[in-house]
Coordinates of N, CA and C in Angstrom, one line a residue:
M1 N 255.0 122.1 44.1 CA 255.6 123.3 44.4 C 255.1 124.4 43.5
G2 N 254.8 124.0 42.2 CA 254.3 125.0 41.2 C 253.0 125.7 41.7
R3 N 252.1 125.0 42.4 CA 250.9 125.6 42.9 C 251.2 126.6 43.9
C4 N 252.2 126.4 44.7 CA 252.6 127.4 45.7 C 253.0 128.7 45.1
L5 N 253.8 128.5 44.0 CA 254.3 129.7 43.3 C 253.2 130.5 42.6
E6 N 252.3 129.7 42.0 CA 251.2 130.3 41.3 C 250.3 131.1 42.2
S7 N 250.2 130.6 43.4 CA 249.3 131.3 44.4 C 250.0 132.5 45.0
G8 N 251.3 132.7 44.7 CA 252.0 133.8 45.3 C 252.6 133.5 46.6
T9 N 252.7 132.3 47.0 CA 253.3 132.0 48.3 C 254.7 131.4 48.1
A10 N 255.6 132.2 47.8 CA 257.0 131.8 47.6 C 257.6 131.1 48.8
S11 N 257.3 131.6 50.0 CA 257.8 130.9 51.2 C 257.2 129.5 51.3
G12 N 256.0 129.3 50.9 CA 255.4 128.0 50.9 C 256.1 127.1 49.9
A13 N 256.4 127.6 48.8 CA 257.1 126.8 47.8 C 258.5 126.4 48.3
W14 N 259.2 127.3 48.9 CA 260.5 127.0 49.5 C 260.4 125.9 50.5
E15 N 259.4 126.0 51.4 CA 259.2 124.9 52.4 C 258.9 123.6 51.7
V16 N 258.1 123.5 50.7 CA 257.8 122.3 50.0 C 259.1 121.7 49.4
F17 N 259.8 122.6 48.7 CA 261.0 122.1 48.0 C 262.1 121.6 49.1
T18 N 262.2 122.4 50.2 CA 263.2 122.0 51.2 C 262.8 120.7 51.8
Q19 N 261.5 120.5 52.1 CA 261.0 119.2 52.7 C 261.4 118.1 51.8
A20 N 261.2 118.2 50.5 CA 261.5 117.2 49.5 C 263.0 116.9 49.5
V21 N 263.8 117.9 49.6 CA 265.3 117.7 49.7 C 265.7 116.9 50.9
F22 N 265.1 117.3 52.1 CA 265.4 116.5 53.3 C 264.9 115.1 53.2
Q23 N 263.7 114.9 52.6 CA 263.3 113.5 52.4 C 264.3 112.7 51.5
G24 N 264.8 113.4 50.5 CA 265.8 112.7 49.7 C 267.1 112.4 50.4
L25 N 267.5 113.3 51.3 CA 268.7 113.0 52.1 C 268.5 111.8 53.1
I26 N 267.3 111.8 53.7 CA 266.9 110.7 54.5 C 266.9 109.4 53.8
Q27 N 266.3 109.4 52.6 CA 266.3 108.2 51.7 C 267.6 107.7 51.3
C28 N 268.6 108.7 51.1 CA 270.0 108.3 50.8 C 270.5 107.5 52.0
A29 N 270.3 108.0 53.2 CA 270.8 107.3 54.4 C 270.1 105.9 54.5
V30 N 268.8 105.8 54.2 CA 268.1 104.5 54.3 C 268.7 103.6 53.3
S31 N 269.0 104.1 52.1 CA 269.6 103.2 51.1 C 270.9 102.6 51.5
L32 N 271.7 103.4 52.2 CA 273.0 102.9 52.8 C 272.7 101.9 53.9
E33 N 271.7 102.1 54.6 CA 271.3 101.1 55.7 C 270.9 99.8 55.1
H34 N 270.2 99.9 54.0 CA 269.8 98.6 53.3 C 271.1 97.9 52.8
M35 N 272.0 98.6 52.3 CA 273.3 98.0 51.9 C 274.0 97.4 53.1
R36 N 274.0 98.1 54.2 CA 274.7 97.5 55.4 C 274.0 96.2 55.9
R37 N 272.7 96.2 55.7 CA 272.0 95.0 56.1 C 271.9 93.9 55.1
G38 N 272.5 94.1 53.9 CA 272.6 93.1 52.9 C 271.3 93.0 52.1
N39 N 270.6 94.1 51.9 CA 269.3 94.1 51.1 C 269.5 94.9 49.9
P40 N 269.9 94.3 48.8 CA 270.1 95.1 47.5 C 268.9 95.6 47.0
R41 N 267.8 94.9 47.0 CA 266.5 95.4 46.5 C 266.1 96.7 47.2
G42 N 266.1 96.7 48.5 CA 265.7 97.8 49.3 C 266.7 99.0 49.0
A43 N 268.0 98.7 48.9 CA 268.9 99.8 48.6 C 268.7 100.5 47.3
V44 N 268.4 99.7 46.2 CA 268.2 100.3 44.9 C 266.9 101.0 44.9
R45 N 265.8 100.4 45.4 CA 264.5 101.1 45.3 C 264.5 102.4 46.1
V46 N 265.0 102.4 47.3 CA 265.0 103.6 48.0 C 265.9 104.7 47.4
Y47 N 267.0 104.3 46.8 CA 267.9 105.2 46.1 C 267.1 105.9 44.9
E48 N 266.4 105.0 44.2 CA 265.7 105.6 43.0 C 264.6 106.5 43.5
S49 N 264.0 106.3 44.6 CA 263.0 107.2 45.1 C 263.7 108.5 45.6
A50 N 264.8 108.4 46.2 CA 265.6 109.6 46.6 C 265.9 110.5 45.5
L51 N 266.3 109.9 44.4 CA 266.6 110.8 43.2 C 265.5 111.7 42.8
T52 N 264.2 111.2 42.9 CA 263.1 112.1 42.5 C 262.9 113.3 43.5
K53 N 263.5 113.2 44.7 CA 263.3 114.3 45.6 C 264.3 115.5 45.3
F54 N 265.3 115.2 44.5 CA 266.3 116.2 44.2 C 266.1 116.9 42.8
I55 N 265.0 116.6 42.2 CA 264.7 117.2 40.9 C 264.6 118.7 41.1
G56 N 265.3 119.4 40.3 CA 265.3 120.9 40.3 C 266.3 121.4 41.4
C57 N 266.9 120.6 42.1 CA 267.8 121.0 43.2 C 269.2 121.4 42.7
P58 N 269.7 122.5 43.0 CA 271.0 122.9 42.6 C 272.0 122.0 43.2
E59 N 273.2 122.0 42.6 CA 274.3 121.0 43.1 C 274.6 121.3 44.5
H60 N 274.6 122.5 45.0 CA 274.8 122.8 46.4 C 273.5 123.5 46.9
Y61 N 272.9 123.0 47.9 CA 271.7 123.5 48.4 C 271.7 123.3 49.9
L62 N 271.4 124.4 50.7 CA 271.4 124.3 52.1 C 272.8 124.0 52.7
G63 N 273.8 124.3 52.0 CA 275.2 124.0 52.4 C 275.6 122.6 52.2
I64 N 274.9 121.9 51.4 CA 275.2 120.4 51.2 C 275.4 120.2 49.7
D65 N 276.5 119.5 49.3 CA 276.8 119.2 47.9 C 276.0 117.9 47.6
H66 N 274.7 118.2 47.1 CA 273.8 117.1 46.8 C 274.3 116.3 45.5
F67 N 274.9 117.0 44.6 CA 275.4 116.3 43.4 C 276.4 115.3 43.7
S68 N 277.4 115.6 44.5 CA 278.5 114.6 44.9 C 277.9 113.5 45.7
L69 N 277.0 113.8 46.6 CA 276.3 112.7 47.3 C 275.6 111.7 46.4
R70 N 274.8 112.2 45.5 CA 274.1 111.4 44.6 C 275.0 110.6 43.7
Q71 N 276.1 111.3 43.2 CA 277.0 110.6 42.3 C 277.7 109.4 43.1
A72 N 278.2 109.7 44.3 CA 278.9 108.6 45.0 C 278.0 107.5 45.4
L73 N 276.8 107.8 45.8 CA 275.8 106.7 46.2 C 275.4 106.0 44.9
G74 N 275.3 106.7 43.8 CA 274.9 106.1 42.5 C 275.9 105.1 42.1
K75 N 277.2 105.3 42.3 CA 278.2 104.3 42.0 C 278.1 103.1 42.8
M76 N 277.7 103.2 44.1 CA 277.5 102.0 44.9 C 276.3 101.2 44.4
V77 N 275.2 102.0 44.1 CA 274.0 101.3 43.6 C 274.3 100.6 42.2
A78 N 275.1 101.2 41.4 CA 275.5 100.6 40.1 C 276.2 99.2 40.4
Q79 N 277.0 99.2 41.4 CA 277.6 97.9 41.8 C 276.6 96.8 42.1
L80 N 275.5 97.3 42.8 CA 274.5 96.3 43.2 C 273.7 95.8 42.0
R81 N 273.6 96.7 41.0 CA 272.8 96.3 39.8 C 273.5 95.3 39.0
T82 N 274.8 95.0 39.3 CA 275.5 93.9 38.6 C 275.2 92.5 39.2
M83 N 274.5 92.5 40.3 CA 274.2 91.2 40.9 C 273.1 90.5 40.1
P84 N 273.0 89.2 40.3 CA 272.0 88.4 39.6 C 270.6 88.8 40.0
A85 N 269.7 88.7 39.0 CA 268.3 89.2 39.1 C 267.6 88.6 40.3
E86 N 268.0 87.3 40.7 CA 267.2 86.6 41.8 C 267.4 87.3 43.1
V87 N 268.5 88.0 43.3 CA 268.7 88.7 44.6 C 267.8 89.9 44.8
F88 N 267.1 90.3 43.7 CA 266.2 91.4 43.7 C 264.8 91.0 43.9
E89 N 264.5 89.7 44.0 CA 263.2 89.2 44.2 C 262.8 89.6 45.6
P90 N 261.5 89.9 45.8 CA 261.0 90.3 47.1 C 261.3 89.3 48.2
R91 N 261.3 88.0 47.9 CA 261.6 87.0 48.9 C 263.1 86.7 49.1
A92 N 263.9 87.4 48.4 CA 265.4 87.1 48.5 C 265.9 87.3 49.9
G93 N 265.3 88.2 50.6 CA 265.6 88.5 52.0 C 266.8 89.4 52.2
R94 N 267.4 89.4 53.3 CA 268.5 90.3 53.7 C 269.7 89.4 54.1
G95 N 270.7 90.1 54.4 CA 271.9 89.4 54.9 C 272.8 88.9 53.8
L96 N 272.6 89.4 52.6 CA 273.4 89.0 51.5 C 274.7 89.7 51.5
T97 N 275.7 89.1 51.0 CA 277.0 89.8 50.8 C 277.0 90.6 49.6
L98 N 277.1 91.9 49.7 CA 277.0 92.8 48.6 C 278.4 93.3 48.1
P99 N 278.4 93.6 46.8 CA 279.7 94.0 46.2 C 280.0 95.5 46.4
V100 N 279.8 96.0 47.6 CA 280.1 97.4 47.9 C 281.0 97.5 49.2
D101 N 281.8 98.6 49.2 CA 282.7 98.8 50.3 C 282.0 100.0 51.1
L102 N 281.4 99.6 52.2 CA 280.7 100.6 53.0 C 281.6 101.6 53.6
S103 N 282.9 101.3 53.8 CA 283.8 102.3 54.3 C 284.0 103.5 53.4
K104 N 283.6 103.3 52.1 CA 283.7 104.4 51.1 C 282.3 105.0 50.9
A105 N 281.4 104.8 51.8 CA 280.1 105.4 51.6 C 280.2 106.9 51.7
P106 N 279.4 107.6 50.9 CA 279.5 109.1 50.9 C 279.1 109.7 52.2
K107 N 279.8 110.7 52.6 CA 279.5 111.4 53.8 C 279.1 112.9 53.5
I108 N 278.2 113.3 54.2 CA 277.7 114.7 53.9 C 278.6 115.7 54.7
K109 N 279.0 116.7 53.9 CA 279.8 117.7 54.5 C 279.0 119.0 54.3
H110 N 278.7 119.6 55.4 CA 277.9 120.8 55.4 C 278.8 122.1 55.4
D111 N 278.5 123.0 54.5 CA 279.3 124.2 54.4 C 278.3 125.4 54.6
D112 N 278.5 126.1 55.7 CA 277.6 127.2 56.0 C 277.7 128.3 55.0
F113 N 278.7 128.4 54.3 CA 278.9 129.5 53.4 C 278.6 129.2 51.9
D114 N 277.9 128.1 51.7 CA 277.6 127.7 50.4 C 276.3 128.3 49.9

């Protein structure tokens, strides 16, 4: 994004930043899907990747409270990290019973006036 700003194309920088934020939102959803499928390794790895997409993002951006989303999902991932190391091995597979309550998964609330 810095190169876009240095070249004087602020709209290009905004597009790059917004694309990264959307990628982060998608990765948050994918992390939850990994949890639903019982894949703790995938859930943690995709969540960690998602966090990098929100660097420099304000708490509320594009009408979405990104901070609360990351915080709630982070609590779920923290529960996964309490599992034994062997469940995070690449060959551990899916279908494991995970210590998370998916009914409490974060939901995105869009506020047009934010």
